[in-house]
Coordinates of C-alpha atoms in Angstrom, one line a residue:
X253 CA -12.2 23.2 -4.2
X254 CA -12.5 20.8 -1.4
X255 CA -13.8 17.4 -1.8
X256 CA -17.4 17.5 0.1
X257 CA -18.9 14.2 1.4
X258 CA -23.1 14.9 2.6
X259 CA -24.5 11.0 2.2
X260 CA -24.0 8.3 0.3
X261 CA -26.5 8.8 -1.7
X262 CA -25.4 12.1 -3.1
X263 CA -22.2 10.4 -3.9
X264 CA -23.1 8.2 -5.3
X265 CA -25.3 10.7 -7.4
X266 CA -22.2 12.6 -8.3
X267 CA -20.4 9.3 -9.6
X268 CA -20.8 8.1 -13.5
X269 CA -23.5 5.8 -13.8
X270 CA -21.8 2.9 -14.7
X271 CA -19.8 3.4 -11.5
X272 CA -22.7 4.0 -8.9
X273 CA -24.8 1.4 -10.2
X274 CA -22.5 -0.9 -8.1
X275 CA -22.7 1.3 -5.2
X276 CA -25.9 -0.1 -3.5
X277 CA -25.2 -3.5 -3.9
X278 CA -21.7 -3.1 -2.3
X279 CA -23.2 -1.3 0.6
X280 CA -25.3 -4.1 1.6
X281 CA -22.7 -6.8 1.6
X282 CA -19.6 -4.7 3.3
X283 CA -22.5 -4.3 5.9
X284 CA -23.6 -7.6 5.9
X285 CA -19.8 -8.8 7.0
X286 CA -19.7 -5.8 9.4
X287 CA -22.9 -6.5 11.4
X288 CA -22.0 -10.0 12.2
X289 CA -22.4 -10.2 16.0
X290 CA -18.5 -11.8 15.8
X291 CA -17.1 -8.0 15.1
X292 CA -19.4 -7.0 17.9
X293 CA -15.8 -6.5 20.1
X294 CA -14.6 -3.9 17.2
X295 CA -18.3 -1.7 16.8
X296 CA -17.0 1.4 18.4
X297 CA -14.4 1.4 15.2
X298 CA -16.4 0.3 12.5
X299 CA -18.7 3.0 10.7
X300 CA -20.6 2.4 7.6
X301 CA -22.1 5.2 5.0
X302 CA -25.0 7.1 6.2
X303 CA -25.4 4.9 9.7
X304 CA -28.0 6.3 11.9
X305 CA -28.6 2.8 14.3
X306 CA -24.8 3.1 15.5
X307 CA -24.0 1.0 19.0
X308 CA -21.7 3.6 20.3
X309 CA -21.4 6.9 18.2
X310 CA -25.1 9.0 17.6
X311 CA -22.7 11.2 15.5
X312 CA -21.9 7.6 12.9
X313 CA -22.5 9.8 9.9
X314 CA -20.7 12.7 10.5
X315 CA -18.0 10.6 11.7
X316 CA -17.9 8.2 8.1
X317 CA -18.3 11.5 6.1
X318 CA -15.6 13.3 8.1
X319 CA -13.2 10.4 7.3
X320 CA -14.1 10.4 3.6
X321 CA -13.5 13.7 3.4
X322 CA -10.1 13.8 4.8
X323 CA -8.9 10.3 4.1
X324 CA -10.1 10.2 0.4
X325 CA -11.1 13.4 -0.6
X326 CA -7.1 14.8 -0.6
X327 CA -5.7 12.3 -3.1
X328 CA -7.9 9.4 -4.7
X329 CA -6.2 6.4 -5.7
X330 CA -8.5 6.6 -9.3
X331 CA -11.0 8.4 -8.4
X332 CA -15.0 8.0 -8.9
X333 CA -14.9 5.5 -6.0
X334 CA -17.6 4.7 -3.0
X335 CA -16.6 4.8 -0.1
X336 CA -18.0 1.7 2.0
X337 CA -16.1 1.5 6.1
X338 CA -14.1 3.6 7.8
X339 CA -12.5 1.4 10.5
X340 CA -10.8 4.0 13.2
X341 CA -11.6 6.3 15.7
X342 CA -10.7 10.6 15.8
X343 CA -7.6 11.8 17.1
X344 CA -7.7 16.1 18.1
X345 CA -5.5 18.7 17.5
X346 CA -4.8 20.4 20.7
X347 CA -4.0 23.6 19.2
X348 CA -7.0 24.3 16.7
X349 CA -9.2 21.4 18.2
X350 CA -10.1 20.3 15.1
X351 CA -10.7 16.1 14.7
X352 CA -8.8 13.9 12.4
X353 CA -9.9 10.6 11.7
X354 CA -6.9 7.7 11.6
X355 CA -7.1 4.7 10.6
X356 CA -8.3 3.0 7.3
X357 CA -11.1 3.7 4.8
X358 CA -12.2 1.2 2.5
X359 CA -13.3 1.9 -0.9
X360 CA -14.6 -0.3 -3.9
X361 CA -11.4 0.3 -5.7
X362 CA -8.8 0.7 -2.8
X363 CA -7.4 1.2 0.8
X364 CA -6.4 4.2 2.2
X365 CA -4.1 4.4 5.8
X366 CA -4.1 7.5 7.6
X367 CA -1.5 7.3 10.7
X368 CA 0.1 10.1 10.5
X369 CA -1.3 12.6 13.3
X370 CA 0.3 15.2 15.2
X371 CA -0.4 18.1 17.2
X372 CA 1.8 20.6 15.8
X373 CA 0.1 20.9 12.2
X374 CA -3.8 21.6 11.5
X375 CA -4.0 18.6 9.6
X376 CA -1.5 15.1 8.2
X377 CA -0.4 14.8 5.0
X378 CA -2.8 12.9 2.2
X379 CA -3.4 9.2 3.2
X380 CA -2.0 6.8 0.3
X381 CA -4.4 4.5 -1.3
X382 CA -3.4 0.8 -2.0
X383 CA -5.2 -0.6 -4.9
X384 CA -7.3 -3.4 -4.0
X385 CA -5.8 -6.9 -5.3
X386 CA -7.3 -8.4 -8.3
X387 CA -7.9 -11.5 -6.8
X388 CA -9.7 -12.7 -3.8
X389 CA -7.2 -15.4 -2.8
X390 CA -4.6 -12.8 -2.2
X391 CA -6.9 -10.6 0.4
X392 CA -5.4 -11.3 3.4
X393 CA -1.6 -11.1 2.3
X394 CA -3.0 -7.5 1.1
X395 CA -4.3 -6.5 4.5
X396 CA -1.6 -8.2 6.4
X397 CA 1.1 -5.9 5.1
X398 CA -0.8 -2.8 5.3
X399 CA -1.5 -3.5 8.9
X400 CA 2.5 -3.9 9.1
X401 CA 3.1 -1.1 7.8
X402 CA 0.8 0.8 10.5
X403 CA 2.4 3.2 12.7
X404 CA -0.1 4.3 15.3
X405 CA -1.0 1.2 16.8
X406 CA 0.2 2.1 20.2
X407 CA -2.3 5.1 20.1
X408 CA -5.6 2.9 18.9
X409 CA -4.6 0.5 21.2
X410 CA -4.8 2.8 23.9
X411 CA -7.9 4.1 23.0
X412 CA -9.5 0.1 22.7
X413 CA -8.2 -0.4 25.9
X414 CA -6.6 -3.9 24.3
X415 CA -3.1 -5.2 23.5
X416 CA -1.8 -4.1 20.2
X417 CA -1.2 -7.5 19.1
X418 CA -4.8 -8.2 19.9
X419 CA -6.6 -5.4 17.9
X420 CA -4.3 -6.2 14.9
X421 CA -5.3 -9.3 14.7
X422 CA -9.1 -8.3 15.1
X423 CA -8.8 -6.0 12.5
X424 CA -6.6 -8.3 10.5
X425 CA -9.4 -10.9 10.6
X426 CA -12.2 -8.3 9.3
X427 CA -10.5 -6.6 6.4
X428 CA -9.5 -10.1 5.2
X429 CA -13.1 -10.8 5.3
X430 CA -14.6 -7.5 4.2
X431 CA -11.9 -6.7 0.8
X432 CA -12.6 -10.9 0.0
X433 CA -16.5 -9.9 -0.5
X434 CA -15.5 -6.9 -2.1
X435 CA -13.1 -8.7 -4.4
X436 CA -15.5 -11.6 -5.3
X437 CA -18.2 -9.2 -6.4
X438 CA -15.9 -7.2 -8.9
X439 CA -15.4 -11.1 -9.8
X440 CA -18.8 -11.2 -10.9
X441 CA -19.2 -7.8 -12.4
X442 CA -16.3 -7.2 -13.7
X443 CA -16.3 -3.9 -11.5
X444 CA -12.7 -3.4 -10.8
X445 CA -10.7 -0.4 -12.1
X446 CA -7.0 0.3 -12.8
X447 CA -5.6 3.5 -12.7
X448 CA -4.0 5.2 -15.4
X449 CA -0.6 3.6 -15.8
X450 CA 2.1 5.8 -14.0
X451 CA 5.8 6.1 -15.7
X452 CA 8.3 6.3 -13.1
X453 CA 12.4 7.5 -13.2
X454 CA 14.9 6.3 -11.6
X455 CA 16.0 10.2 -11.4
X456 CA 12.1 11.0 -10.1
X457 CA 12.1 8.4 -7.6
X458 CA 16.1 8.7 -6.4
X459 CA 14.9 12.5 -5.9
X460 CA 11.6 11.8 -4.0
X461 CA 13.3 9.5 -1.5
X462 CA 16.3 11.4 -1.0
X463 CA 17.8 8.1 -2.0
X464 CA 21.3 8.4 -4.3
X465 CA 23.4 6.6 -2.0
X466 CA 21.5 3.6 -2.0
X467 CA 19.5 3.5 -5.4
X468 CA 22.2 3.9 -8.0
X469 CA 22.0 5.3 -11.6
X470 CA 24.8 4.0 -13.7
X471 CA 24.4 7.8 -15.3
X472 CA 25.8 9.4 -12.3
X473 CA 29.9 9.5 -12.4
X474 CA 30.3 10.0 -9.1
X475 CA 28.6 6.1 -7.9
X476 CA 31.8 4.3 -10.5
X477 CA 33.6 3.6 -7.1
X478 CA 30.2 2.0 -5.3
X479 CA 28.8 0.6 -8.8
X480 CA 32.0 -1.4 -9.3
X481 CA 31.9 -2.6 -6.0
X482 CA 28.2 -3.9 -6.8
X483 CA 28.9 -5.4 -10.2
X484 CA 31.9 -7.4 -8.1
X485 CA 30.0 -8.9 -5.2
X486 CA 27.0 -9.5 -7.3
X487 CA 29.2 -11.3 -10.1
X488 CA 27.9 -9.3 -13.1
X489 CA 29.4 -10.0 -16.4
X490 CA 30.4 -7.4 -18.8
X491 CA 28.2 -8.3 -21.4
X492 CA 25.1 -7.1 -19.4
X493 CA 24.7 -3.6 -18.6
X494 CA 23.1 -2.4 -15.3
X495 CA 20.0 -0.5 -15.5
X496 CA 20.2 0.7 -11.5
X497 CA 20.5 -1.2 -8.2
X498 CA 19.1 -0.9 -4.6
X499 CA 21.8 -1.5 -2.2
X500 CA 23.3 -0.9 1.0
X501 CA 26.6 -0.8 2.3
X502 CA 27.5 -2.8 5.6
X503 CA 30.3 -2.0 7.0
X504 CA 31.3 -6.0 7.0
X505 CA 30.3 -8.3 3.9
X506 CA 30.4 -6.1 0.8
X507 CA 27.4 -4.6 -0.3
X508 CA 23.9 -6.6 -0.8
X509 CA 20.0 -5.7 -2.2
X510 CA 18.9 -5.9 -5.7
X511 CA 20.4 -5.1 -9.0
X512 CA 18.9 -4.9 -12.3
X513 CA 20.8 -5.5 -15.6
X514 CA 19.6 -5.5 -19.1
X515 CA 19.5 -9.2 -18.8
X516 CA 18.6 -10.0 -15.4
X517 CA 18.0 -9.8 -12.0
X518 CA 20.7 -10.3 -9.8
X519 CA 19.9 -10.0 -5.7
X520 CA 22.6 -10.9 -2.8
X521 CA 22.0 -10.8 1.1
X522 CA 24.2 -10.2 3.6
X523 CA 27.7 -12.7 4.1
X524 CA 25.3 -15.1 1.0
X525 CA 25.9 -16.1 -2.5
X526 CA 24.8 -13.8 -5.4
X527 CA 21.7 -15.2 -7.3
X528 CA 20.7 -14.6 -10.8
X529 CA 16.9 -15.0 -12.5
X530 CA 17.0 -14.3 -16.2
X531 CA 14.6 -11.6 -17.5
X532 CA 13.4 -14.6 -20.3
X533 CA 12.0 -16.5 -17.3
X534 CA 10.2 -14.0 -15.7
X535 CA 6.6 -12.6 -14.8
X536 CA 6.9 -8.9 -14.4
X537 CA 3.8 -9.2 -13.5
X538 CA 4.7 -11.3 -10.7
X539 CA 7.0 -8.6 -8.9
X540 CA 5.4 -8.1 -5.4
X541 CA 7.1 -6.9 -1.9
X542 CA 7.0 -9.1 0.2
X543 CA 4.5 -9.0 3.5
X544 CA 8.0 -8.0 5.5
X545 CA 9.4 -5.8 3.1
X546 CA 12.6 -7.0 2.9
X547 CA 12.3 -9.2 -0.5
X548 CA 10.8 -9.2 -3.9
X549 CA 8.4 -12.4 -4.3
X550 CA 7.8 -13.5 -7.9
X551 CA 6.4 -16.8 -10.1
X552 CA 9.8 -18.2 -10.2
X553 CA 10.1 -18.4 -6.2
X554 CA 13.0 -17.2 -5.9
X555 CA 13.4 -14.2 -3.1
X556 CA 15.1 -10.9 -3.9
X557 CA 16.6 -9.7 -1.3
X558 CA 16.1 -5.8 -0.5
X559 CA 18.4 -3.7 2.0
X560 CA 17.3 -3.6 5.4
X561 CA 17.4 0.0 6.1
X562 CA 15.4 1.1 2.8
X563 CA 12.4 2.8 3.4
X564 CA 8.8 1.0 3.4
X565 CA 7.9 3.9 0.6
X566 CA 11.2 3.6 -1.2
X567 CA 10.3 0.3 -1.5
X568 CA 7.0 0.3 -2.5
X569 CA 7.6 2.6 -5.1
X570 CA 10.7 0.8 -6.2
X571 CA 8.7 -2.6 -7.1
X572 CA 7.0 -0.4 -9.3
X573 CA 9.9 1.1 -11.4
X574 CA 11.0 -2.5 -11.4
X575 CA 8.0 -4.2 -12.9
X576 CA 8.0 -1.5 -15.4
X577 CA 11.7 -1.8 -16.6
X578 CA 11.5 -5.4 -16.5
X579 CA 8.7 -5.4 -18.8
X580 CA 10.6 -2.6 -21.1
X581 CA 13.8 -4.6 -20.7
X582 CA 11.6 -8.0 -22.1
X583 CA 9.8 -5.9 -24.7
X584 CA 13.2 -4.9 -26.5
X585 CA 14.3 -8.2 -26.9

C-alpha cells in the first residue's frame, strides 16, 4: 500500500509515542533556522510541514506532503521518522504531467537526495536516505559530500536563475545549520536511532554494482592473474591472506585502490609507494569516505586511496563492507 502523507499532525499520530513526542519540538527549531530573514534568498525552495503563510507557493502543503510522499515514503532509511524540510522545487513529466519533487528532504533521523528525474518514466527510482551523523561537529562535512554527490544542479540552478556554484553554497550553508540543530537536540534527548545492522557480501555487493573486475574475491579462480598482480604492487606477504580488494587497472603504473588482508589494510595510488595500517591499530569505527570520494579517512590519518573510476555507490556501499570485515577480522584475533 502506498505511503500517504495528509499533515503533520496525523503523522505524527501514526508514529510510536516515544517517537512523536519529539516531533513538535523539532518542528519549531528546523523552523526557527529556516525563517531567519538570512535564507530569505532560498524561500521559494524551503517548505516546512503543514505551512499555510508560504512567501511564494499558496500550494506549501501539498508541495511538503507531495515530497514526503515520494522522497520518503518509497524506502525509509529506519522508518517511524518526521519529516521536518523539504528543500527543492517540482520537476514534470511531459508525458503523464505528473510532478516530482527533487531535491532533499530532511528528516529527524536522515537525508534523503532525489536527483534523478526524467521524462521518459512516470516516476525515479527511490531516493537513498543518509543517516544523520552522530555528532554535531561533523554536520557540515555530512552535507558537503551529499551536495557533491548532487547531479541536477544545472537544472535547480536554472530554475533559481543563480550560478550553481552560488546555490550550492547557499544550500550548503543552511543544511549545515539546520542538521547541527537537529543533531544537538538528539544530544540532549538522546533521540537518535540506528537502523538495524545490515550484513553485506562481497558476492552481494560485487553483483549489485556489476563490479568483478574491480572488487576482487580471492574465491573467484578466474582473478589469480589480476590478484597476483595486486598482492605484488601492494607488497603483501604470504603470511596474510587477502580478504578482497578495490582496484583499478591503469594502463601505466601497475594497479592501485585498497586491499584488505586478514591483517591489514594495505592502499596504493597511482606511480606511489604502497602503505600498510595494521588492523591492531585501528578504529573500524573510524572508516569514513572521504568528502571527494576518492579515499578512506580514519583515526590513524592515514588516507586510503580508492580507484578513481569506482562508482560514488560502489563506494559508499564498500566503506560499509569494510567497517564490517575489519571489525570481524579484529574480533577473531
Amino acid at each position: 500500500m502506498p505511503f500517504v502523507y495528509s499533515s503533520f499532525i496525523d503523522h505524527l499520530a501514526a508514529l510510536p509515542a516515544d517517537h512523536a513526542r519529539h516531533g513538535d519540538a523539532l518542528r519549531a527549531i528546523v523552523e526557527l533556522q529556516v525563517r531567519r530573514p538570512s535564507n530569505a534568498d532560498l524561500s521559494a525552495f524551503l517548505f516546512l510541514p503543514d505551512q499555510a503563510d508560504h512567501p511564494d507557493h499558496e500550494d506549501a502543503a501539498q508541495v511538503f506532503a507531495q515530497a514526503v510522499e515520494q522522497i520518503y515514503g518509497p524506502k525509509p532509511w529506519v522508518g517511524d521518522e518526521i519529516p521536518l524540510l523539504f528543500v527543492g522545487y517540482h520537476a514534470m513529466n511531459r508525458l503523464s504531467g505528473r510532478r516530482t519533487a527533487q531535491g532533499l528532504l530532511l528528516t529527524d533521523q536522515a537525508l534523503y537526495m532525489q536527483d534523478d528525474f526524467t521524462v521518459l518514466f512516470a516516476s525515479p527510482p527511490p531516493a537513498q536516505g543518509h543517516a544523520l551523523p552522530m555528532r554535531a561537529d561533523d554536520a557540515g562535512a555530512f552535507v558537503s559530500m551529499l551536495l557533491g554527490r548532487y547531479k541536477a544542479w544545472k537544472d535547480w540552478a536554472a530554475v533559481a536563475g543563480r550560478p550553481e556554484s552560488a546555490l550550492s553554497n547557499r544550500l550548503n550553508v543552511l543544511l549545515d545549520a539546520v542538521v547541527t540543530t537537529v543533531l544537538d537536540y538528539h544530544a540532549q534527548h538522546a533521540s537518535q536511532r540506528q537502523a538495524p545492522q545490515r550484513t553485506w557480501t562481497l558476492t552481494g555487493l560485487i553483483a549489485d554494482h556489476a563490479a568483478s573486475d574491480n572488487l576482487l574475491d580471492p574465491a573467484n579462480p578466474k582473478l589469480a592473474k589480476k590478484l597476483g598482480k595486486v598482492i605484488g604492487k601492494f607488497q603483501i606477504t604470504p603470511d596474510e591472506p587477502m580478504q578482497f580488494a578495490l582496484v583499478d587497472f591503469p594502463l601505466f603504473g601497475g594497479p592501485y585502490g585498497l586491499a584488505l588482508t586478514a591483517k591489514a589494510l594495505y592502499s596504493k595510488d597511482l606511480m606511489e609507494e604502497p602503505v600498510r595500517v595494521g588492523l591492531e591499530r585501528l578504529d573500524a569505527l573510524s572508516l569514513r569516505l572521504a568528502e571527494k570520494g576518492d579515499e578512506v579517512l580514519n583515526d590513524q590519518g592515514i588516507p586510503l586511496q580508492l580507484p578513481k573510476y569506482a562508482s560514488a555507490e560502489l563506494k559508499v556501499s564498500f566503506v560499509e563492507l569494510l567497517k564490517q570485515e575489519v571489525l570481524r577480522l579484529q574480533a577473531s584475533v
